[in-house]
Amino acid sequence: MPYLTKSLFLFFCLVVTGECRNHGHRVRRWTGTVETAKHGTETANHGTSLTKKPPDVTKNRKLKTEQLLKVDDHDFTMRPAFGESWLNNNIINIQLAGYTLYRQDRTAASGPAIPVGVDVQVESLDSISEVDMDFTMTLYLRHYWKDERLTFTSSTNKSMTFDGRLVKKIWVPDVFFVHSKRSFIHDTTTDNIMLRVFPDGHVLYSLRVTVTAACNMDFSRFPLDTQTCSLELESYAYTDEDLMLYWKSGDESLSTDDRISLSQFLIQKFHTTSHLAFYSSTGWYNRLYINFTLRRHIFFFLLQTYFPATLMVMLSWVSFWIDRRAVPARVSLGITTVLTMSTIITGVNASMPRVSYIKAVDIYLWVSFVFVFLSVLEYAAVNYLSTVQDRRERKMRDEIRERARSQSLPCTCGMSQTRTMILDGNYSEADTNSLAGYTSGTMVSEEDVEMPHEVMNEKQTPGEHMVVHLSVSSESTTTKKKGIRALKIIQNTHAIDKYSRMLFPGSYILFNFIYWCSYCIGA
């Protein structure tokens, strides 16, 4: 009985306690609601504070506190296929632990020079610039050497390949291009660098490079020239006592693509050489040479330079067959050919470097220019001598008329009167028509007419003259329209034009023969 009473009392106390707690929760919940409502009312009334919505914790997902991937334990520069197996053995960490970027065995003062073999594959020969005297080439440059510090154990004896990110962590040869103006390593889509390490420590380091290097060109035979250019490779820091550069397979170390071609040149051959280069302040260095010989195509310059120049010279010869009294025609033709030759010479020199010696094309163009200019001077000489000759002939005609008037001329039977006329090669149709209607009489030369001594000396001029005695009959007034029966008029062409028609073409043909024989046989 007492136990039952105690049990009921304890049960009652628990029920009362639970009801009290539930009542307290209800009071606090409603109190918070009322306070929130009051606070919202105050905010609406005063507008000085903002209500912050409590976060919805149901939308948040609990995350694991444990890190899924430890980045520090992995090297993501390696290819994924073999990276994990190598990393599990910690090979890369072991090999690079304590690795220095110095040359191996460099700590030993008497350490031997590291042999570094080189081979090159020429991908393209992009351009040759005569103005800048340089060339641009794209190539694959490969280095071969052995580094004992990179040896590792491999059951399959296979090499492992890396990209350019591992190159910064190991020692590589510091090869540069001598006399290069611009060069860069291709970086699309990443740096075009490959590093391959073999288990025994042999390393292959390959990169794709485009380089623009200087080329000392000789244009004395341009455009019939042959140029030899070279690309030179050398270590920048290490002398021949520290690093020995050599061609890995001799001449076979250089390979080219058969499809390489240039628009102006024919690539004759590629070959390799090697020498020692000396610098007074640093010492001797191994230097490797990539030599290639280029022969220029001549057909382009034949069409653009030689043929136009030859045609201009031939066009200047046309003036020799034009009447010497046609001054505007001959002058305009000569000036046109001279200006055209000047334009051709200017265009050729604009695409060439300003060298201080004479080129083969300069000889041809300037000789052609001289021929064109001489044709203009030839007409100037012809025009001047013709003017002097006309002045002398006019003076001679005046003297003959004065002599004929002062002396009595013999008359012929059956002829009412006679007339003395002098004709030369320069006559018009009106002059010949004025002779119609006259009967034929005695035709005598200038020797048969008495002339002063100074007039007789004028006979030595190239133009021939004759004095024609015409007997005029009484019937001439009614028969003036009859034709001339026996009258010979000799038309003379100036001697300079005659000789020029043969001398100019013959000289130019001889020049072309000597020019092409000299340069073609020499080439």
PDB file of N, CA and C in Angstrom, residues 12 40 56 89 133 145 150 177 189 211 251 255 267 293 296 305 320 338 400 408 411 436 447-448 502:
ATOM      1  N   PHE A  12       1.967  11.775 -10.561  1.00  0.00           N
ATOM      2  CA  PHE A  12       1.276  13.059 -10.578  1.00  0.00           C
ATOM      3  C   PHE A  12       2.270  14.208 -10.703  1.00  0.00           C
ATOM      4  N   GLY A  40       7.384  45.105 -36.184  1.00  0.00           N
ATOM      5  CA  GLY A  40       7.014  45.414 -37.569  1.00  0.00           C
ATOM      6  C   GLY A  40       6.164  46.649 -37.648  1.00  0.00           C
ATOM      7  N   ASP A  56      16.588  29.682 -44.028  1.00  0.00           N
ATOM      8  CA  ASP A  56      15.858  28.416 -44.058  1.00  0.00           C
ATOM      9  C   ASP A  56      16.873  27.291 -43.984  1.00  0.00           C
ATOM     10  N   ASN A  89      54.942   5.215 -56.269  1.00  0.00           N
ATOM     11  CA  ASN A  89      56.313   4.843 -55.909  1.00  0.00           C
ATOM     12  C   ASN A  89      57.177   6.049 -55.543  1.00  0.00           C
ATOM     13  N   MET A 133      67.771  41.848 -95.692  1.00  0.00           N
ATOM     14  CA  MET A 133      68.855  40.869 -95.743  1.00  0.00           C
ATOM     15  C   MET A 133      68.723  39.854 -94.609  1.00  0.00           C
ATOM     16  N   TRP A 145      71.040  14.369 -74.514  1.00  0.00           N
ATOM     17  CA  TRP A 145      72.132  14.274 -73.559  1.00  0.00           C
ATOM     18  C   TRP A 145      71.748  13.267 -72.475  1.00  0.00           C
ATOM     19  N   LEU A 150      68.635  11.642 -63.379  1.00  0.00           N
ATOM     20  CA  LEU A 150      67.258  11.363 -63.777  1.00  0.00           C
ATOM     21  C   LEU A 150      67.017   9.885 -64.058  1.00  0.00           C
ATOM     22  N   PHE A 177      70.286  31.131 -80.947  1.00  0.00           N
ATOM     23  CA  PHE A 177      70.567  31.327 -82.368  1.00  0.00           C
ATOM     24  C   PHE A 177      71.426  32.581 -82.534  1.00  0.00           C
ATOM     25  N   THR A 189      48.362  24.954 -78.813  1.00  0.00           N
ATOM     26  CA  THR A 189      47.525  25.543 -77.773  1.00  0.00           C
ATOM     27  C   THR A 189      48.286  25.692 -76.454  1.00  0.00           C
ATOM     28  N   VAL A 211      62.407  31.324 -86.255  1.00  0.00           N
ATOM     29  CA  VAL A 211      63.508  32.260 -86.053  1.00  0.00           C
ATOM     30  C   VAL A 211      63.730  33.066 -87.326  1.00  0.00           C
ATOM     31  N   ASP A 251      75.606  14.790 -91.310  1.00  0.00           N
ATOM     32  CA  ASP A 251      74.724  15.461 -92.254  1.00  0.00           C
ATOM     33  C   ASP A 251      73.295  14.941 -92.179  1.00  0.00           C
ATOM     34  N   SER A 255      67.170  17.283 -91.544  1.00  0.00           N
ATOM     35  CA  SER A 255      66.157  16.764 -92.466  1.00  0.00           C
ATOM     36  C   SER A 255      65.218  17.894 -92.859  1.00  0.00           C
ATOM     37  N   ILE A 267      65.636  26.107-103.963  1.00  0.00           N
ATOM     38  CA  ILE A 267      66.483  25.605-102.881  1.00  0.00           C
ATOM     39  C   ILE A 267      67.342  24.472-103.432  1.00  0.00           C
ATOM     40  N   THR A 293      71.634  26.713 -99.740  1.00  0.00           N
ATOM     41  CA  THR A 293      71.957  27.497-100.931  1.00  0.00           C
ATOM     42  C   THR A 293      70.690  27.748-101.724  1.00  0.00           C
ATOM     43  N   ARG A 296      68.180  32.114-107.517  1.00  0.00           N
ATOM     44  CA  ARG A 296      67.031  32.952-107.842  1.00  0.00           C
ATOM     45  C   ARG A 296      66.441  32.581-109.203  1.00  0.00           C
ATOM     46  N   THR A 305      61.353  43.416-115.827  1.00  0.00           N
ATOM     47  CA  THR A 305      62.438  44.390-115.942  1.00  0.00           C
ATOM     48  C   THR A 305      63.108  44.366-117.307  1.00  0.00           C
ATOM     49  N   PHE A 320      64.251  57.343-135.818  1.00  0.00           N
ATOM     50  CA  PHE A 320      65.201  57.436-136.922  1.00  0.00           C
ATOM     51  C   PHE A 320      64.501  57.357-138.281  1.00  0.00           C
ATOM     52  N   VAL A 338      62.568  58.076-122.381  1.00  0.00           N
ATOM     53  CA  VAL A 338      63.492  58.411-121.286  1.00  0.00           C
ATOM     54  C   VAL A 338      62.784  58.343-119.937  1.00  0.00           C
ATOM     55  N   ILE A 400      73.019  82.787-156.137  1.00  0.00           N
ATOM     56  CA  ILE A 400      72.840  82.329-157.520  1.00  0.00           C
ATOM     57  C   ILE A 400      71.862  83.233-158.261  1.00  0.00           C
ATOM     58  N   SER A 408      74.073  87.638-168.566  1.00  0.00           N
ATOM     59  CA  SER A 408      73.099  87.268-169.610  1.00  0.00           C
ATOM     60  C   SER A 408      73.212  85.780-169.857  1.00  0.00           C
ATOM     61  N   CYS A 411      70.381  81.869-174.952  1.00  0.00           N
ATOM     62  CA  CYS A 411      69.042  81.445-175.362  1.00  0.00           C
ATOM     63  C   CYS A 411      69.147  80.309-176.364  1.00  0.00           C
ATOM     64  N   ALA A 436      55.240  72.448-164.596  1.00  0.00           N
ATOM     65  CA  ALA A 436      54.434  71.925-165.710  1.00  0.00           C
ATOM     66  C   ALA A 436      54.228  72.987-166.779  1.00  0.00           C
ATOM     67  N   GLU A 447      78.465  72.802-161.297  1.00  0.00           N
ATOM     68  CA  GLU A 447      79.796  73.104-161.802  1.00  0.00           C
ATOM     69  C   GLU A 447      79.734  73.939-163.077  1.00  0.00           C
ATOM     70  N   ASP A 448      78.576  73.842-163.825  1.00  0.00           N
ATOM     71  CA  ASP A 448      78.465  74.566-165.092  1.00  0.00           C
ATOM     72  C   ASP A 448      78.049  76.008-164.892  1.00  0.00           C
ATOM     73  N   MET A 502      71.489  51.783-138.432  1.00  0.00           N
ATOM     74  CA  MET A 502      72.290  50.559-138.367  1.00  0.00           C
ATOM     75  C   MET A 502      73.160  50.490-137.123  1.00  0.00           C
TER      76      MET A 502
END
